């Protein structure tokens, strides 16, 4: 069954000129792009999106970085989308990411790790709803 996940192509990847290559990886991995927006998050949006990490030592740096420049937010569809996207992007820390993954090829550090991926189906739906209304998402068929 097809389901959905949420992705961000983060400010470091956009700044470094990797936006097109990462979109190409998404297409090559046969995700359907239901929605995509190039945005610059406000600090408040970044704090809201990453509210689950509030209080952690990296929260300040994370929300400053995520609001530091343009990023692309995407709603993706594929069978087992959450697991499939996490496999495509690789481990959170690029130093641990498998060869051929997006983070291995395009990320420089744990903090600036090129892309985000939801970690569960409920979080995917919540994260998609943070940036998209349902009417903005194009049906797969
Ligand atoms: P992401 O998948 O976007 O979810 C939270 C982000 O926090 C994570 O990717 C990392 O880029 C960032 N981060 C920074 N430091 C840490 C850390 N010590 N542990 C986990 N995530 C971290």
PDB file of C-alpha atoms and ligand atoms in Angstrom:
ATOM      1  CA  UNK A   1       0.000   0.000   0.000  1.00  0.00           C
ATOM      2  CA  UNK A   2       1.277   3.456  -0.861  1.00  0.00           C
ATOM      3  CA  UNK A   3       1.768   5.824   2.008  1.00  0.00           C
ATOM      4  CA  UNK A   4       3.377   9.168   2.599  1.00  0.00           C
ATOM      5  CA  UNK A   5       6.438  10.690   4.136  1.00  0.00           C
ATOM      6  CA  UNK A   6       7.744  14.186   4.616  1.00  0.00           C
ATOM      7  CA  UNK A   7      11.146  15.413   3.453  1.00  0.00           C
ATOM      8  CA  UNK A   8      13.175  18.596   3.732  1.00  0.00           C
ATOM      9  CA  UNK A   9      16.100  19.473   1.481  1.00  0.00           C
ATOM     10  CA  UNK A  10      17.895  21.560   4.088  1.00  0.00           C
ATOM     11  CA  UNK A  11      19.598  24.985   3.764  1.00  0.00           C
ATOM     12  CA  UNK A  12      23.121  23.507   3.526  1.00  0.00           C
ATOM     13  CA  UNK A  13      22.144  21.370   0.516  1.00  0.00           C
ATOM     14  CA  UNK A  14      20.407  24.285  -1.232  1.00  0.00           C
ATOM     15  CA  UNK A  15      23.365  26.615  -0.482  1.00  0.00           C
ATOM     16  CA  UNK A  16      25.840  24.056  -1.816  1.00  0.00           C
ATOM     17  CA  UNK A  17      23.944  23.664  -5.102  1.00  0.00           C
ATOM     18  CA  UNK A  18      22.621  20.122  -4.484  1.00  0.00           C
ATOM     19  CA  UNK A  19      18.886  20.833  -4.789  1.00  0.00           C
ATOM     20  CA  UNK A  20      18.568  19.479  -8.333  1.00  0.00           C
ATOM     21  CA  UNK A  21      20.667  16.379  -7.673  1.00  0.00           C
ATOM     22  CA  UNK A  22      18.653  15.521  -4.551  1.00  0.00           C
ATOM     23  CA  UNK A  23      15.338  15.959  -6.400  1.00  0.00           C
ATOM     24  CA  UNK A  24      16.783  13.620  -9.032  1.00  0.00           C
ATOM     25  CA  UNK A  25      17.550  11.016  -6.312  1.00  0.00           C
ATOM     26  CA  UNK A  26      13.917  11.301  -5.148  1.00  0.00           C
ATOM     27  CA  UNK A  27      12.677  10.613  -8.687  1.00  0.00           C
ATOM     28  CA  UNK A  28      15.215   7.822  -9.305  1.00  0.00           C
ATOM     29  CA  UNK A  29      14.042   6.131  -6.080  1.00  0.00           C
ATOM     30  CA  UNK A  30      10.494   6.204  -7.551  1.00  0.00           C
ATOM     31  CA  UNK A  31       8.816   8.452  -5.019  1.00  0.00           C
ATOM     32  CA  UNK A  32       5.802  10.377  -6.266  1.00  0.00           C
ATOM     33  CA  UNK A  33       6.176  14.060  -5.332  1.00  0.00           C
ATOM     34  CA  UNK A  34       2.734  15.050  -4.048  1.00  0.00           C
ATOM     35  CA  UNK A  35       3.831  18.559  -3.121  1.00  0.00           C
ATOM     36  CA  UNK A  36       6.997  20.671  -3.001  1.00  0.00           C
ATOM     37  CA  UNK A  37       7.687  24.226  -1.846  1.00  0.00           C
ATOM     38  CA  UNK A  38      10.841  26.295  -1.774  1.00  0.00           C
ATOM     39  CA  UNK A  39      10.600  28.310   1.429  1.00  0.00           C
ATOM     40  CA  UNK A  40      12.687  30.096   3.995  1.00  0.00           C
ATOM     41  CA  UNK A  41      11.512  28.983   7.423  1.00  0.00           C
ATOM     42  CA  UNK A  42      11.095  31.607  10.094  1.00  0.00           C
ATOM     43  CA  UNK A  43      12.814  30.876  13.399  1.00  0.00           C
ATOM     44  CA  UNK A  44       9.337  30.340  14.891  1.00  0.00           C
ATOM     45  CA  UNK A  45       8.434  27.781  12.200  1.00  0.00           C
ATOM     46  CA  UNK A  46      11.705  25.910  12.789  1.00  0.00           C
ATOM     47  CA  UNK A  47      11.066  25.932  16.550  1.00  0.00           C
ATOM     48  CA  UNK A  48       7.537  24.632  16.021  1.00  0.00           C
ATOM     49  CA  UNK A  49       8.543  21.958  13.534  1.00  0.00           C
ATOM     50  CA  UNK A  50      11.322  20.654  15.807  1.00  0.00           C
ATOM     51  CA  UNK A  51       9.367  21.185  19.060  1.00  0.00           C
ATOM     52  CA  UNK A  52      10.002  17.531  19.969  1.00  0.00           C
ATOM     53  CA  UNK A  53      13.699  18.428  20.369  1.00  0.00           C
ATOM     54  CA  UNK A  54      13.076  21.501  22.576  1.00  0.00           C
ATOM     55  CA  UNK A  55      15.417  21.403  25.562  1.00  0.00           C
ATOM     56  CA  UNK A  56      18.042  19.250  23.846  1.00  0.00           C
ATOM     57  CA  UNK A  57      21.577  20.676  23.575  1.00  0.00           C
ATOM     58  CA  UNK A  58      21.396  20.962  19.772  1.00  0.00           C
ATOM     59  CA  UNK A  59      17.957  22.657  19.600  1.00  0.00           C
ATOM     60  CA  UNK A  60      19.272  26.254  19.405  1.00  0.00           C
ATOM     61  CA  UNK A  61      21.776  25.434  16.690  1.00  0.00           C
ATOM     62  CA  UNK A  62      19.244  23.304  14.799  1.00  0.00           C
ATOM     63  CA  UNK A  63      16.528  25.960  14.679  1.00  0.00           C
ATOM     64  CA  UNK A  64      19.038  28.707  13.802  1.00  0.00           C
ATOM     65  CA  UNK A  65      20.424  26.583  10.968  1.00  0.00           C
ATOM     66  CA  UNK A  66      17.009  25.543   9.638  1.00  0.00           C
ATOM     67  CA  UNK A  67      15.949  29.202   9.405  1.00  0.00           C
ATOM     68  CA  UNK A  68      19.275  30.346   7.923  1.00  0.00           C
ATOM     69  CA  UNK A  69      18.328  30.072   4.250  1.00  0.00           C
ATOM     70  CA  UNK A  70      16.094  28.515   1.627  1.00  0.00           C
ATOM     71  CA  UNK A  71      15.004  24.913   1.948  1.00  0.00           C
ATOM     72  CA  UNK A  72      12.564  22.695   0.055  1.00  0.00           C
ATOM     73  CA  UNK A  73       9.762  20.890   1.891  1.00  0.00           C
ATOM     74  CA  UNK A  74       8.221  17.888   0.120  1.00  0.00           C
ATOM     75  CA  UNK A  75       5.380  15.432   0.614  1.00  0.00           C
ATOM     76  CA  UNK A  76       6.359  12.100  -0.947  1.00  0.00           C
ATOM     77  CA  UNK A  77       4.392   8.958  -1.719  1.00  0.00           C
ATOM     78  CA  UNK A  78       5.614   5.396  -2.219  1.00  0.00           C
ATOM     79  CA  UNK A  79       5.049   1.948  -0.787  1.00  0.00           C
ATOM     80  CA  UNK A  80       6.435   2.002   2.786  1.00  0.00           C
ATOM     81  CA  UNK A  81       7.395   5.621   2.188  1.00  0.00           C
ATOM     82  CA  UNK A  82       8.823   6.350   5.660  1.00  0.00           C
ATOM     83  CA  UNK A  83      11.249   3.409   5.657  1.00  0.00           C
ATOM     84  CA  UNK A  84      12.046   3.805   1.951  1.00  0.00           C
ATOM     85  CA  UNK A  85      12.970   7.483   2.348  1.00  0.00           C
ATOM     86  CA  UNK A  86      15.060   6.823   5.463  1.00  0.00           C
ATOM     87  CA  UNK A  87      16.960   4.168   3.512  1.00  0.00           C
ATOM     88  CA  UNK A  88      17.479   6.591   0.595  1.00  0.00           C
ATOM     89  CA  UNK A  89      18.863   9.343   2.858  1.00  0.00           C
ATOM     90  CA  UNK A  90      21.031   7.202   5.168  1.00  0.00           C
ATOM     91  CA  UNK A  91      21.972   7.608   8.837  1.00  0.00           C
ATOM     92  CA  UNK A  92      21.394  10.951  10.608  1.00  0.00           C
ATOM     93  CA  UNK A  93      25.133  11.436  10.975  1.00  0.00           C
ATOM     94  CA  UNK A  94      26.674  11.435   7.469  1.00  0.00           C
ATOM     95  CA  UNK A  95      29.790   9.792   8.938  1.00  0.00           C
ATOM     96  CA  UNK A  96      27.628   6.700   9.582  1.00  0.00           C
ATOM     97  CA  UNK A  97      25.624   6.871   6.330  1.00  0.00           C
ATOM     98  CA  UNK A  98      25.890   3.971   3.872  1.00  0.00           C
ATOM     99  CA  UNK A  99      27.528   4.486   0.470  1.00  0.00           C
ATOM    100  CA  UNK A 100      25.139   5.792  -2.178  1.00  0.00           C
ATOM    101  CA  UNK A 101      22.816   7.492   0.314  1.00  0.00           C
ATOM    102  CA  UNK A 102      21.980  11.181   0.054  1.00  0.00           C
ATOM    103  CA  UNK A 103      23.641  12.070   3.358  1.00  0.00           C
ATOM    104  CA  UNK A 104      26.803  10.167   2.448  1.00  0.00           C
ATOM    105  CA  UNK A 105      27.048  12.009  -0.868  1.00  0.00           C
ATOM    106  CA  UNK A 106      25.806  15.506   0.021  1.00  0.00           C
ATOM    107  CA  UNK A 107      26.016  16.109   3.810  1.00  0.00           C
ATOM    108  CA  UNK A 108      28.924  17.429   5.827  1.00  0.00           C
ATOM    109  CA  UNK A 109      28.007  16.999   9.508  1.00  0.00           C
ATOM    110  CA  UNK A 110      25.373  15.815  11.976  1.00  0.00           C
ATOM    111  CA  UNK A 111      23.979  19.332  12.256  1.00  0.00           C
ATOM    112  CA  UNK A 112      24.107  20.120   8.521  1.00  0.00           C
ATOM    113  CA  UNK A 113      22.946  16.796   7.167  1.00  0.00           C
ATOM    114  CA  UNK A 114      21.356  17.869   3.859  1.00  0.00           C
ATOM    115  CA  UNK A 115      17.920  16.268   4.306  1.00  0.00           C
ATOM    116  CA  UNK A 116      15.220  15.392   6.810  1.00  0.00           C
ATOM    117  CA  UNK A 117      12.936  12.372   6.816  1.00  0.00           C
ATOM    118  CA  UNK A 118       9.989  11.479   9.039  1.00  0.00           C
ATOM    119  CA  UNK A 119      10.565   8.636  11.487  1.00  0.00           C
ATOM    120  CA  UNK A 120       7.027   7.159  11.604  1.00  0.00           C
ATOM    121  CA  UNK A 121       3.713   7.250   9.721  1.00  0.00           C
ATOM    122  CA  UNK A 122       1.953   9.430  12.342  1.00  0.00           C
ATOM    123  CA  UNK A 123       4.868  11.875  12.406  1.00  0.00           C
ATOM    124  CA  UNK A 124       4.890  11.952   8.593  1.00  0.00           C
ATOM    125  CA  UNK A 125       1.234  12.983   8.523  1.00  0.00           C
ATOM    126  CA  UNK A 126       1.815  15.595  11.235  1.00  0.00           C
ATOM    127  CA  UNK A 127       4.879  16.998   9.459  1.00  0.00           C
ATOM    128  CA  UNK A 128       3.134  17.126   6.066  1.00  0.00           C
ATOM    129  CA  UNK A 129       0.238  19.001   7.697  1.00  0.00           C
ATOM    130  CA  UNK A 130       2.705  21.494   9.231  1.00  0.00           C
ATOM    131  CA  UNK A 131       3.605  22.799   5.748  1.00  0.00           C
ATOM    132  CA  UNK A 132       0.831  21.671   3.374  1.00  0.00           C
ATOM    133  CA  UNK A 133      -2.938  21.732   3.261  1.00  0.00           C
ATOM    134  CA  UNK A 134      -4.484  18.594   1.758  1.00  0.00           C
ATOM    135  CA  UNK A 135      -5.727  20.611  -1.228  1.00  0.00           C
ATOM    136  CA  UNK A 136      -2.098  21.408  -2.152  1.00  0.00           C
ATOM    137  CA  UNK A 137      -1.183  17.732  -2.496  1.00  0.00           C
ATOM    138  CA  UNK A 138      -1.567  16.228  -5.932  1.00  0.00           C
ATOM    139  CA  UNK A 139      -3.069  12.757  -5.979  1.00  0.00           C
ATOM    140  CA  UNK A 140      -0.767  10.028  -7.331  1.00  0.00           C
ATOM    141  CA  UNK A 141      -3.238   9.089 -10.057  1.00  0.00           C
TER     142      UNK A 141
HETATM  143  P1  LIG B   1      16.695  15.588  11.368  1.00  0.00           P
HETATM  144  O1  LIG B   1      16.369  14.271  10.775  1.00  0.00           O
HETATM  145  O2  LIG B   1      16.267  16.793  10.635  1.00  0.00           O
HETATM  146  O3  LIG B   1      16.072  15.654  12.857  1.00  0.00           O
HETATM  147  C1  LIG B   1      16.637  16.446  13.887  1.00  0.00           C
HETATM  148  C2  LIG B   1      17.959  17.035  13.518  1.00  0.00           C
HETATM  149  O4  LIG B   1      18.755  17.513  14.573  1.00  0.00           O
HETATM  150  C3  LIG B   1      18.800  15.952  12.877  1.00  0.00           C
HETATM  151  O5  LIG B   1      18.289  15.657  11.592  1.00  0.00           O
HETATM  152  C4  LIG B   1      20.202  16.575  12.933  1.00  0.00           C
HETATM  153  O6  LIG B   1      20.498  17.322  11.780  1.00  0.00           O
HETATM  154  C5  LIG B   1      20.107  17.545  14.094  1.00  0.00           C
HETATM  155  N1  LIG B   1      21.029  17.221  15.165  1.00  0.00           N
HETATM  156  C6  LIG B   1      22.047  17.997  15.593  1.00  0.00           C
HETATM  157  N2  LIG B   1      22.690  17.425  16.604  1.00  0.00           N
HETATM  158  C7  LIG B   1      22.096  16.245  16.849  1.00  0.00           C
HETATM  159  C8  LIG B   1      22.317  15.186  17.799  1.00  0.00           C
HETATM  160  N3  LIG B   1      23.294  15.243  18.697  1.00  0.00           N
HETATM  161  N4  LIG B   1      21.488  14.127  17.737  1.00  0.00           N
HETATM  162  C9  LIG B   1      20.469  14.075  16.834  1.00  0.00           C
HETATM  163  N5  LIG B   1      20.222  15.043  15.925  1.00  0.00           N
HETATM  164  C10 LIG B   1      21.019  16.118  15.933  1.00  0.00           C
END
